[in-house]
Tab-separated table of C-alpha atoms in Angstrom:
chain	number	residue	atom	x	y	z
A	69	MET	CA	-104.956	102.004	-37.964
A	70	ALA	CA	-105.402	102.193	-41.643
A	71	ASP	CA	-102.823	101.638	-43.805
A	72	MET	CA	-104.024	103.184	-47.124
A	73	CYS	CA	-102.445	101.359	-48.852
A	74	ARG	CA	-105.250	98.259	-49.485
A	75	TRP	CA	-108.956	99.074	-50.223
A	76	TYR	CA	-112.404	97.143	-49.824
A	77	ILE	CA	-115.705	97.712	-51.580
A	78	ALA	CA	-117.605	95.062	-50.595
A	79	ASP	CA	-120.960	95.699	-52.666
A	80	GLY	CA	-119.595	96.979	-56.874
A	81	TYR	CA	-122.551	96.179	-59.152
A	82	LEU	CA	-122.717	97.517	-62.692
A	83	PRO	CA	-126.292	98.321	-64.634
A	84	SER	CA	-127.726	97.045	-66.799
A	85	PHE	CA	-129.841	98.959	-67.824
A	86	SER	CA	-129.713	103.285	-68.492
A	87	THR	CA	-132.449	105.814	-69.627
A	88	GLY	CA	-132.079	109.530	-69.704
A	89	GLN	CA	-129.024	110.974	-70.559
A	90	LEU	CA	-127.227	109.617	-67.935
A	91	GLU	CA	-125.262	106.316	-68.456
A	92	SER	CA	-125.384	103.979	-64.918
A	93	HIS	CA	-122.282	103.398	-64.287
A	94	GLU	CA	-120.225	103.318	-60.766
A	95	SER	CA	-116.578	105.149	-60.485
A	96	LEU	CA	-113.517	103.871	-58.346
A	97	CYS	CA	-112.520	107.532	-56.765
A	98	VAL	CA	-108.916	107.669	-55.298
A	99	LEU	CA	-107.089	110.701	-53.830
A	100	ASN	CA	-103.468	110.968	-53.398
A	101	THR	CA	-102.064	113.904	-50.930
A	102	THR	CA	-98.512	112.057	-51.006
A	103	GLU	CA	-95.533	113.758	-53.057
A	104	GLN	CA	-95.134	109.936	-55.427
A	105	ALA	CA	-96.991	109.153	-57.868
A	106	ALA	CA	-99.678	105.599	-56.892
A	107	MET	CA	-99.667	102.755	-58.757
A	108	LEU	CA	-102.765	101.017	-58.040
A	109	HIS	CA	-104.048	97.173	-58.404
A	110	LEU	CA	-107.881	96.352	-58.619
A	111	THR	CA	-108.356	92.294	-58.138
A	112	VAL	CA	-112.283	91.909	-59.216
A	113	TYR	CA	-113.778	89.365	-57.045
A	114	PHE	CA	-116.647	87.649	-57.446
A	115	GLU	CA	-119.746	85.729	-56.282
A	116	ASP	CA	-119.316	82.243	-58.910
A	117	ARG	CA	-115.812	82.494	-60.133
A	118	SER	CA	-112.007	83.805	-59.641
A	119	PRO	CA	-111.335	86.775	-59.061
A	120	ILE	CA	-109.708	88.451	-62.125
A	121	MET	CA	-107.119	90.450	-61.579
A	122	GLY	CA	-104.484	92.517	-63.158
A	123	PHE	CA	-106.570	95.815	-63.611
A	124	ARG	CA	-104.092	98.104	-63.561
A	125	PHE	CA	-103.982	102.073	-62.963
A	126	ASN	CA	-102.205	105.207	-61.722
A	127	CYS	CA	-102.926	108.625	-59.778
A	128	PRO	CA	-99.605	110.668	-59.840
A	129	ALA	CA	-99.113	112.773	-56.862
A	130	LYS	CA	-101.491	115.671	-55.613
A	131	ARG	CA	-103.750	114.564	-57.992
A	132	THR	CA	-107.208	112.263	-58.122
A	133	VAL	CA	-108.309	110.042	-60.325
A	134	HIS	CA	-111.843	109.172	-61.110
A	135	VAL	CA	-111.639	105.245	-62.455
A	136	ARG	CA	-115.006	104.445	-64.849
A	137	LEU	CA	-115.568	100.950	-63.250
A	138	ASP	CA	-117.549	100.304	-66.707
A	139	ALA	CA	-115.122	101.045	-68.986
A	140	VAL	CA	-111.730	99.211	-67.333
A	141	GLU	CA	-109.447	96.954	-69.588
A	142	ASN	CA	-107.772	94.516	-67.267
A	143	ASP	CA	-103.942	92.857	-68.759
A	144	ASP	CA	-106.007	90.292	-70.399
A	145	GLY	CA	-108.213	93.104	-72.625
A	146	GLU	CA	-111.651	91.420	-69.919
A	147	SER	CA	-113.459	94.012	-68.340
A	148	ILE	CA	-115.935	94.265	-65.929
A	149	PRO	CA	-119.825	91.944	-66.744
A	150	ARG	CA	-122.765	94.990	-66.439
A	151	GLY	CA	-125.610	93.133	-64.259
A	152	VAL	CA	-123.162	90.540	-61.746
A	153	PRO	CA	-122.599	90.994	-58.273
A	154	TYR	CA	-119.270	91.749	-57.272
A	155	ALA	CA	-116.823	93.485	-54.855
A	156	MET	CA	-113.088	94.466	-55.406
A	157	GLU	CA	-109.915	94.848	-53.880
A	158	ILE	CA	-107.556	97.892	-54.524
A	159	GLU	CA	-103.892	97.567	-53.772
A	160	SER	CA	-101.593	101.416	-53.397
A	161	THR	CA	-98.389	101.496	-53.805
A	162	VAL	CA	-98.330	105.272	-51.528
A	163	PRO	CA	-101.090	105.466	-48.992
A	164	VAL	CA	-104.546	106.816	-51.169
A	165	VAL	CA	-108.137	107.011	-50.409
A	166	VAL	CA	-110.093	105.427	-52.176
A	167	GLN	CA	-114.850	105.739	-52.410
A	168	HIS	CA	-116.858	103.790	-54.480
A	169	SER	CA	-120.076	105.675	-55.857
A	170	ARG	CA	-122.655	104.073	-57.733
A	171	MET	CA	-125.610	105.945	-60.068
A	172	ASP	CA	-127.788	104.234	-61.295
A	173	THR	CA	-130.536	105.019	-63.134
A	174	SER	CA	-132.291	102.075	-64.273
A	175	GLN	CA	-135.714	103.780	-63.789
A	176	LYS	CA	-136.156	107.243	-64.780
A	177	ALA	CA	-134.644	109.515	-62.934
A	178	LEU	CA	-132.043	109.245	-61.126
A	179	ALA	CA	-129.885	107.428	-58.092
A	180	LEU	CA	-127.196	107.549	-56.552
A	181	PHE	CA	-124.593	105.865	-53.210
A	182	THR	CA	-120.958	106.184	-51.708
A	183	THR	CA	-119.418	105.048	-49.413
A	184	MET	CA	-115.623	105.322	-48.527
A	185	GLY	CA	-113.778	101.555	-48.668
A	186	PHE	CA	-112.693	100.108	-46.279
A	187	SER	CA	-109.412	100.160	-45.463
A	188	GLN	CA	-107.142	99.247	-42.172
B	191	MET	CA	-107.043	106.646	-34.334
B	192	ALA	CA	-108.161	109.415	-36.570
B	193	ASP	CA	-106.701	112.498	-35.439
B	194	MET	CA	-109.777	114.552	-36.418
B	195	CYS	CA	-107.710	117.526	-37.565
B	196	ARG	CA	-107.531	116.121	-40.837
B	197	TRP	CA	-110.300	113.913	-43.585
B	198	TYR	CA	-110.021	113.242	-47.308
B	199	ILE	CA	-113.327	113.231	-49.721
B	200	ALA	CA	-112.243	111.563	-53.039
B	201	ASP	CA	-115.461	111.719	-54.412
B	202	GLY	CA	-115.824	115.834	-55.942
B	203	TYR	CA	-118.360	116.141	-58.360
B	204	LEU	CA	-121.035	119.875	-59.037
B	205	PRO	CA	-123.315	118.214	-61.400
B	206	SER	CA	-123.646	121.208	-64.423
B	207	PHE	CA	-127.185	120.779	-64.414
B	208	SER	CA	-130.606	121.093	-62.411
B	209	THR	CA	-134.116	120.653	-62.965
B	210	GLY	CA	-136.771	121.437	-60.895
B	211	GLN	CA	-136.476	123.621	-57.800
B	212	LEU	CA	-133.414	122.123	-55.967
B	213	GLU	CA	-130.153	123.053	-57.019
B	214	SER	CA	-127.507	120.544	-58.412
B	215	HIS	CA	-124.860	121.272	-55.519
B	216	GLU	CA	-122.896	119.294	-52.705
B	217	SER	CA	-122.105	121.230	-49.244
B	218	LEU	CA	-119.305	119.683	-46.403
B	219	CYS	CA	-120.584	119.569	-43.511
B	220	VAL	CA	-118.467	120.265	-39.937
B	221	LEU	CA	-119.587	119.755	-36.844
B	222	ASN	CA	-117.205	121.183	-34.150
B	223	THR	CA	-118.096	119.981	-30.226
B	224	THR	CA	-114.579	121.745	-28.608
B	225	GLU	CA	-114.606	124.881	-26.948
B	226	GLN	CA	-112.358	126.358	-28.831
B	227	ALA	CA	-113.369	127.477	-33.111
B	228	ALA	CA	-111.336	125.716	-35.878
B	229	MET	CA	-109.797	127.243	-38.504
B	230	LEU	CA	-110.490	125.077	-41.524
B	231	HIS	CA	-108.558	125.193	-44.843
B	232	LEU	CA	-109.396	122.998	-47.955
B	233	THR	CA	-107.608	121.847	-50.893
B	234	VAL	CA	-109.197	120.811	-53.777
B	235	TYR	CA	-107.623	118.007	-56.147
B	236	PHE	CA	-108.339	117.674	-59.591
B	237	GLU	CA	-107.333	115.119	-62.334
B	238	ASP	CA	-104.784	116.967	-64.560
B	239	ARG	CA	-103.385	120.556	-62.937
B	240	SER	CA	-102.405	121.064	-59.944
B	241	PRO	CA	-104.094	121.374	-56.462
B	242	ILE	CA	-105.889	124.134	-55.435
B	243	MET	CA	-105.407	125.438	-52.094
B	244	GLY	CA	-106.233	128.777	-49.384
B	245	PHE	CA	-110.344	128.043	-49.113
B	246	ARG	CA	-110.544	128.878	-46.069
B	247	PHE	CA	-113.394	128.497	-44.043
B	248	ASN	CA	-114.314	129.463	-39.685
B	249	CYS	CA	-116.594	126.713	-37.236
B	250	PRO	CA	-117.167	128.674	-33.847
B	251	ALA	CA	-116.625	126.711	-30.631
B	252	LYS	CA	-119.995	124.420	-30.243
B	253	ARG	CA	-121.369	125.064	-34.023
B	254	THR	CA	-121.687	123.002	-37.088
B	255	VAL	CA	-121.422	124.762	-39.866
B	256	HIS	CA	-122.793	123.324	-43.782
B	257	VAL	CA	-120.325	124.976	-46.704
B	258	ARG	CA	-122.108	125.187	-49.756
B	259	LEU	CA	-119.117	123.825	-52.401
B	260	ASP	CA	-120.455	125.820	-55.634
B	261	ALA	CA	-120.629	128.771	-53.543
B	262	VAL	CA	-116.991	128.264	-51.969
B	263	GLU	CA	-113.856	131.192	-53.120
B	264	ASN	CA	-110.908	130.786	-52.101
B	265	ASP	CA	-107.766	134.281	-51.672
B	266	ASP	CA	-106.833	134.488	-55.377
B	267	GLY	CA	-111.268	134.954	-55.838
B	268	GLU	CA	-110.792	130.191	-57.617
B	269	SER	CA	-114.222	128.678	-56.788
B	270	ILE	CA	-114.585	124.903	-57.597
B	271	PRO	CA	-115.727	124.774	-61.432
B	272	ARG	CA	-118.574	122.516	-62.516
B	273	GLY	CA	-118.985	119.209	-63.794
B	274	VAL	CA	-115.293	118.007	-63.760
B	275	PRO	CA	-114.147	115.182	-60.531
B	276	TYR	CA	-112.634	116.361	-57.709
B	277	ALA	CA	-111.339	115.598	-54.343
B	278	MET	CA	-110.301	117.251	-50.904
B	279	GLU	CA	-108.728	117.656	-47.703
B	280	ILE	CA	-109.623	119.459	-44.888
B	281	GLU	CA	-107.100	120.433	-42.338
B	282	SER	CA	-109.193	121.808	-38.882
B	283	THR	CA	-106.915	123.795	-36.463
B	284	VAL	CA	-108.486	122.041	-33.560
B	285	PRO	CA	-110.722	118.202	-33.575
B	286	VAL	CA	-113.908	118.551	-35.650
B	287	VAL	CA	-116.479	115.675	-37.559
B	288	VAL	CA	-116.331	116.231	-41.886
B	289	GLN	CA	-118.963	114.417	-44.047
B	290	HIS	CA	-119.707	115.798	-47.488
B	291	SER	CA	-123.244	115.105	-49.163
B	292	ARG	CA	-124.244	115.399	-52.804
B	293	MET	CA	-127.745	116.890	-54.383
B	294	ASP	CA	-127.916	115.755	-57.722
B	295	THR	CA	-131.419	116.835	-59.480
B	296	SER	CA	-129.040	116.688	-63.207
B	297	GLN	CA	-132.816	114.555	-63.997
B	298	LYS	CA	-136.194	114.358	-62.648
B	299	ALA	CA	-136.681	114.118	-59.460
B	300	LEU	CA	-133.253	113.788	-56.915
B	301	ALA	CA	-130.504	112.261	-56.207
B	302	LEU	CA	-128.822	111.992	-52.890
B	303	PHE	CA	-125.704	110.951	-51.173
B	304	THR	CA	-123.901	111.241	-48.807
B	305	THR	CA	-120.265	109.758	-46.509
B	306	MET	CA	-117.972	110.504	-43.360
B	307	GLY	CA	-115.012	111.897	-44.274
B	308	PHE	CA	-111.533	110.301	-43.928
B	309	SER	CA	-109.317	110.100	-40.580
B	310	GLN	CA	-106.439	108.695	-39.842
C	739	MET	CA	-109.935	102.058	-30.703
C	740	ALA	CA	-114.504	103.980	-31.291
C	741	ASP	CA	-115.720	103.936	-27.776
C	742	MET	CA	-119.266	103.221	-29.387
C	743	CYS	CA	-120.059	105.652	-26.794
C	744	ARG	CA	-120.362	108.660	-27.951
C	745	TRP	CA	-121.130	109.050	-31.725
C	746	TYR	CA	-120.866	112.602	-34.545
C	747	ILE	CA	-123.236	113.269	-37.326
C	748	ALA	CA	-122.704	116.083	-39.296
C	749	ASP	CA	-124.887	116.539	-42.025
C	750	GLY	CA	-128.990	116.458	-40.054
C	751	TYR	CA	-131.226	118.264	-42.098
C	752	LEU	CA	-136.004	117.859	-42.115
C	753	PRO	CA	-136.418	119.122	-45.603
C	754	SER	CA	-139.266	121.161	-45.461
C	755	PHE	CA	-141.751	120.215	-48.281
C	756	SER	CA	-142.780	116.135	-49.142
C	757	THR	CA	-144.472	114.842	-52.179
C	758	GLY	CA	-146.166	111.946	-53.152
C	759	GLN	CA	-147.269	109.251	-49.437
C	760	LEU	CA	-143.970	109.487	-47.943
C	761	GLU	CA	-143.183	112.483	-45.581
C	762	SER	CA	-139.493	113.530	-45.915
C	763	HIS	CA	-137.448	112.978	-42.970
C	764	GLU	CA	-134.331	111.993	-41.623
C	765	SER	CA	-133.789	108.679	-38.203
C	766	LEU	CA	-131.331	108.359	-35.873
C	767	CYS	CA	-131.316	104.271	-35.756
C	768	VAL	CA	-129.615	102.591	-32.781
C	769	LEU	CA	-128.334	99.675	-31.646
C	770	ASN	CA	-127.391	97.393	-28.747
C	771	THR	CA	-126.110	94.200	-28.601
C	772	THR	CA	-125.571	94.106	-25.005
C	773	GLU	CA	-127.209	93.070	-22.325
C	774	GLN	CA	-128.126	95.891	-20.332
C	775	ALA	CA	-130.320	98.898	-21.910
C	776	ALA	CA	-128.747	101.928	-23.063
C	777	MET	CA	-130.159	105.776	-21.557
C	778	LEU	CA	-129.233	107.421	-25.017
C	779	HIS	CA	-128.891	111.793	-24.745
C	780	LEU	CA	-128.587	113.533	-28.074
C	781	THR	CA	-127.270	117.361	-28.353
C	782	VAL	CA	-128.368	118.886	-31.539
C	783	TYR	CA	-126.040	121.549	-32.942
C	784	PHE	CA	-127.021	124.913	-35.313
C	785	GLU	CA	-125.107	127.283	-37.280
C	786	ASP	CA	-126.153	130.507	-35.726
C	787	ARG	CA	-127.246	129.299	-31.856
C	788	SER	CA	-126.004	127.379	-29.043
C	789	PRO	CA	-126.899	123.819	-28.912
C	790	ILE	CA	-129.595	122.516	-27.622
C	791	MET	CA	-129.615	119.563	-24.854
C	792	GLY	CA	-131.425	117.557	-23.327
C	793	PHE	CA	-133.480	115.323	-26.028
C	794	ARG	CA	-133.486	111.171	-24.147
C	795	PHE	CA	-134.495	108.182	-25.258
C	796	ASN	CA	-133.241	104.656	-24.472
C	797	CYS	CA	-132.544	101.475	-26.781
C	798	PRO	CA	-132.959	98.439	-24.485
C	799	ALA	CA	-130.771	95.314	-24.622
C	800	LYS	CA	-130.958	93.297	-27.103
C	801	ARG	CA	-132.962	95.828	-28.777
C	802	THR	CA	-132.475	98.117	-31.488
C	803	VAL	CA	-134.721	101.770	-32.143
C	804	HIS	CA	-135.159	103.914	-35.645
C	805	VAL	CA	-136.268	107.718	-33.969
C	806	ARG	CA	-137.967	109.685	-35.966
C	807	LEU	CA	-136.235	113.659	-35.812
C	808	ASP	CA	-138.275	115.359	-37.463
C	809	ALA	CA	-141.063	114.045	-33.881
C	810	VAL	CA	-137.913	114.339	-31.320
C	811	GLU	CA	-139.924	116.121	-28.127
C	812	ASN	CA	-136.752	118.156	-25.716
C	813	ASP	CA	-136.872	118.433	-21.865
C	814	ASP	CA	-138.112	121.840	-22.257
C	815	GLY	CA	-141.039	120.869	-24.997
C	816	GLU	CA	-138.333	121.491	-27.957
C	817	SER	CA	-137.919	119.801	-31.513
C	818	ILE	CA	-135.160	120.353	-34.721
C	819	PRO	CA	-137.185	122.796	-36.828
C	820	ARG	CA	-137.257	121.778	-40.010
C	821	GLY	CA	-135.686	123.625	-42.980
C	822	VAL	CA	-132.629	124.122	-40.477
C	823	PRO	CA	-128.815	122.546	-41.300
C	824	TYR	CA	-127.638	120.938	-37.424
C	825	ALA	CA	-125.405	118.311	-36.652
C	826	MET	CA	-125.787	115.765	-33.938
C	827	GLU	CA	-123.354	114.323	-31.132
C	828	ILE	CA	-124.847	111.529	-29.298
C	829	GLU	CA	-123.943	109.985	-25.910
C	830	SER	CA	-124.977	106.018	-24.520
C	831	THR	CA	-124.495	104.904	-21.598
C	832	VAL	CA	-122.786	101.326	-22.757
C	833	PRO	CA	-121.733	100.701	-26.396
C	834	VAL	CA	-124.217	100.567	-28.844
C	835	VAL	CA	-123.813	101.741	-32.882
C	836	VAL	CA	-125.773	104.432	-34.313
C	837	GLN	CA	-125.680	105.493	-38.281
C	838	HIS	CA	-127.657	108.253	-39.815
C	839	SER	CA	-129.941	108.312	-42.757
C	840	ARG	CA	-132.221	110.901	-44.525
C	841	MET	CA	-136.090	110.434	-46.639
C	842	ASP	CA	-136.383	113.408	-49.044
C	843	THR	CA	-138.926	113.824	-50.989
C	844	SER	CA	-139.130	117.171	-51.776
C	845	GLN	CA	-138.918	116.879	-55.502
C	846	LYS	CA	-140.495	114.098	-57.553
C	847	ALA	CA	-140.518	110.597	-56.294
C	848	LEU	CA	-137.756	110.032	-53.460
C	849	ALA	CA	-133.995	110.090	-52.466
C	850	LEU	CA	-132.335	108.260	-49.344
C	851	PHE	CA	-129.251	108.342	-47.976
C	852	THR	CA	-127.019	107.008	-44.867
C	853	THR	CA	-123.851	106.857	-43.113
C	854	MET	CA	-122.594	105.081	-39.883
C	855	GLY	CA	-121.897	107.801	-37.377
C	856	PHE	CA	-118.191	108.473	-36.486
C	857	SER	CA	-116.887	107.532	-32.944
C	858	GLN	CA	-113.697	107.875	-31.209
D	188	MET	CA	-108.777	98.056	-34.868
D	189	ALA	CA	-111.424	95.981	-36.054
D	190	ASP	CA	-111.483	93.001	-36.149
D	191	MET	CA	-113.068	92.432	-39.221
D	192	CYS	CA	-115.358	89.036	-37.987
D	193	ARG	CA	-118.002	90.759	-36.059
D	194	TRP	CA	-120.039	93.772	-38.240
D	195	TYR	CA	-122.783	96.104	-37.391
D	196	ILE	CA	-125.758	97.738	-39.340
D	197	ALA	CA	-128.105	99.993	-37.223
D	198	ASP	CA	-130.975	100.928	-40.499
D	199	GLY	CA	-132.175	97.817	-41.763
D	200	TYR	CA	-135.583	98.060	-43.889
D	201	LEU	CA	-137.068	96.739	-46.022
D	202	PRO	CA	-139.631	98.851	-47.678
D	203	SER	CA	-143.025	97.151	-48.329
D	204	PHE	CA	-143.796	99.175	-51.767
D	205	SER	CA	-142.458	98.828	-54.900
D	206	THR	CA	-142.782	100.623	-58.217
D	207	GLY	CA	-141.912	100.342	-61.457
D	208	GLN	CA	-140.169	97.226	-62.848
D	209	LEU	CA	-137.392	96.613	-60.201
D	210	GLU	CA	-138.230	95.228	-56.490
D	211	SER	CA	-137.702	97.048	-53.605
D	212	HIS	CA	-134.934	95.733	-51.126
D	213	GLU	CA	-131.677	95.275	-49.375
D	214	SER	CA	-128.679	93.646	-49.976
D	215	LEU	CA	-125.819	92.952	-47.766
D	216	CYS	CA	-122.869	91.711	-49.498
D	217	VAL	CA	-119.855	90.497	-47.575
D	218	LEU	CA	-116.060	90.195	-50.014
D	219	ASN	CA	-113.810	86.929	-48.306
D	220	THR	CA	-110.485	88.092	-49.594
D	221	THR	CA	-108.890	85.383	-47.573
D	222	GLU	CA	-107.613	81.237	-48.656
D	223	GLN	CA	-110.336	79.620	-46.091
D	224	ALA	CA	-114.359	80.046	-46.586
D	225	ALA	CA	-116.377	81.862	-44.006
D	226	MET	CA	-119.270	80.808	-42.148
D	227	LEU	CA	-121.758	83.397	-41.383
D	228	HIS	CA	-123.879	83.824	-38.514
D	229	LEU	CA	-126.517	86.488	-39.435
D	230	THR	CA	-129.078	87.832	-36.193
D	231	VAL	CA	-131.420	90.345	-36.615
D	232	TYR	CA	-131.939	92.799	-34.228
D	233	PHE	CA	-135.891	94.422	-33.605
D	234	GLU	CA	-137.921	97.570	-32.059
D	235	ASP	CA	-139.827	95.366	-29.885
D	236	ARG	CA	-139.730	91.491	-29.679
D	237	SER	CA	-136.432	89.453	-29.080
D	238	PRO	CA	-133.635	88.730	-32.379
D	239	ILE	CA	-134.163	86.799	-34.564
D	240	MET	CA	-130.593	83.800	-34.716
D	241	GLY	CA	-130.353	81.465	-37.076
D	242	PHE	CA	-129.622	82.739	-40.419
D	243	ARG	CA	-126.363	81.806	-42.078
D	244	PHE	CA	-124.617	81.924	-45.425
D	245	ASN	CA	-121.808	80.806	-46.873
D	246	CYS	CA	-119.011	83.285	-48.221
D	247	PRO	CA	-116.226	80.638	-49.725
D	248	ALA	CA	-112.386	82.107	-50.086
D	249	LYS	CA	-111.896	84.423	-52.575
D	250	ARG	CA	-116.098	85.564	-53.193
D	251	THR	CA	-117.715	87.922	-52.578
D	252	VAL	CA	-121.436	87.166	-51.861
D	253	HIS	CA	-124.236	89.505	-52.362
D	254	VAL	CA	-126.977	88.112	-50.281
D	255	ARG	CA	-131.018	89.049	-50.880
D	256	LEU	CA	-132.265	90.116	-46.769
D	257	ASP	CA	-135.928	90.190	-48.248
D	258	ALA	CA	-134.979	85.888	-49.087
D	259	VAL	CA	-133.076	84.351	-46.243
D	260	GLU	CA	-134.983	82.523	-43.808
D	261	ASN	CA	-133.444	80.931	-40.729
D	262	ASP	CA	-132.539	77.491	-39.222
D	263	ASP	CA	-137.013	78.114	-37.420
D	264	GLY	CA	-138.419	79.673	-41.113
D	265	GLU	CA	-138.572	82.492	-40.000
D	266	SER	CA	-137.830	85.673	-42.987
D	267	ILE	CA	-137.103	89.179	-41.865
D	268	PRO	CA	-140.962	90.870	-42.721
D	269	ARG	CA	-141.253	93.856	-44.558
D	270	GLY	CA	-142.696	97.467	-42.417
D	271	VAL	CA	-140.757	96.701	-40.062
D	272	PRO	CA	-137.566	99.180	-38.768
D	273	TYR	CA	-134.581	96.725	-37.532
D	274	ALA	CA	-131.044	95.947	-37.472
D	275	MET	CA	-128.401	93.205	-37.655
D	276	GLU	CA	-124.940	91.861	-36.200
D	277	ILE	CA	-123.207	89.453	-38.563
D	278	GLU	CA	-120.393	87.235	-37.373
D	279	SER	CA	-118.118	85.338	-39.397
D	280	THR	CA	-116.124	82.438	-38.979
D	281	VAL	CA	-113.446	84.123	-40.602
D	282	PRO	CA	-112.470	88.511	-41.098
D	283	VAL	CA	-113.953	89.554	-43.957
D	284	VAL	CA	-115.950	93.148	-45.290
D	285	VAL	CA	-119.196	93.969	-44.964
D	286	GLN	CA	-121.439	96.207	-46.214
D	287	HIS	CA	-125.573	96.850	-46.725
D	288	SER	CA	-127.289	98.753	-49.271
D	289	ARG	CA	-131.029	99.285	-49.698
D	290	MET	CA	-133.358	99.767	-53.020
D	291	ASP	CA	-136.186	101.411	-52.771
D	292	THR	CA	-138.896	101.979	-55.136
D	293	SER	CA	-142.141	102.606	-53.203
D	294	GLN	CA	-142.511	106.002	-55.287
D	295	LYS	CA	-141.898	106.349	-58.746
D	296	ALA	CA	-137.891	105.913	-60.055
D	297	LEU	CA	-135.403	104.235	-57.503
D	298	ALA	CA	-133.690	105.485	-54.491
D	299	LEU	CA	-130.635	103.239	-53.448
D	300	PHE	CA	-127.920	104.103	-50.472
D	301	THR	CA	-124.966	102.204	-49.298
D	302	THR	CA	-122.600	101.577	-45.932
D	303	MET	CA	-120.063	99.672	-44.866
D	304	GLY	CA	-120.774	98.485	-41.840
D	305	PHE	CA	-119.552	99.092	-38.283
D	306	SER	CA	-116.759	96.625	-37.271
D	307	GLN	CA	-114.551	96.915	-34.286
């Protein structure tokens, strides 16, 4: 049974290009239906370098947060580079639901995808 | 094992803009294969305000309903605002399957995404 | 634990319109990694009428089948109408994996979505 | 409970056409958060011929790999043909997370989809 405190996303990618009014981006969407605030810790994995840790954010009790992954910054001021394949592990202090979506406007019009995270 | 009576969607968003003939919208799709009617209660969570409850709808026995989320109204006449990140919890009186989809036509052409809800 | 012999898809919809070379359609994709042929039975659920049964197809041992849902026909010669919300239950005689995808070309360009079925 | 060492994707398809700068393709995205390197073996299933085995790749400890499925080659020099429905089974020597995505640019603009693999 999923413990809902640890989630994984394998396909992360922030497109380098955008067209029109909408910027290519990804969002990590967290839902916390519990009575306690959730402290979340994001680890970002790469193909050819060590993971970057120390991305932290909160999701208050009975709230959702939709975190723009092109805007996060960790304790050392590092961010997720565009144009590079990555993956994510999300740890939460309380059970939450995690979903990941991408908007890609790198060619005219726009494309979307989403998936629930994997939790076990 | 999923009890199929409680479902979560973390990435809700009703785009503010549309192009062409098709309006940007989201649908909550419910399948009830049981012999009993399902009464469903939807709670909508936000980033910066208390959840809104009291959105109710039914899915008869051996039927599906595809609920337009831009059209739902709760007991107090409230609806889900466009252009605001939200999330959902769906409770059902009988086991059902819940899937969520978005159509986004805010730039020319259209984009779609879908995911099964998360249930545990 | 999913028994992999019964799958559900809640968001079925065959768009009425197409643009360009590619016809709007949906596919039900089945993977059978076992040594035995799978006999599959599809039941189609609607919002306002009784389910239609009797859609049958096979997936041989060690094969996949990608079934065009706009082309299936049941024992009574019925098919799935375009422009109508529906949902699906898929029963298999052996464990399989079921995934559902839509291609929508009803506005210029094309949109895709996919999801694993839900199995329990 | 998913063992995370065996994953399935039922809807594989490499579109034959591309428009614009971006080539239609699919990616198999693997996340290995363990301390041990993962050796992965991909089996490709078809509708009308025997499966092709012998596609091998690695995902180092604490790394992700995003494998372009239009570029893989097996021990016998075979690759996955474009324009043909297929499906996949992925076996790993250590627990990993597997996600599959498609980019389709066969009509103007581009479309994306993704899904977690199915694991049990």
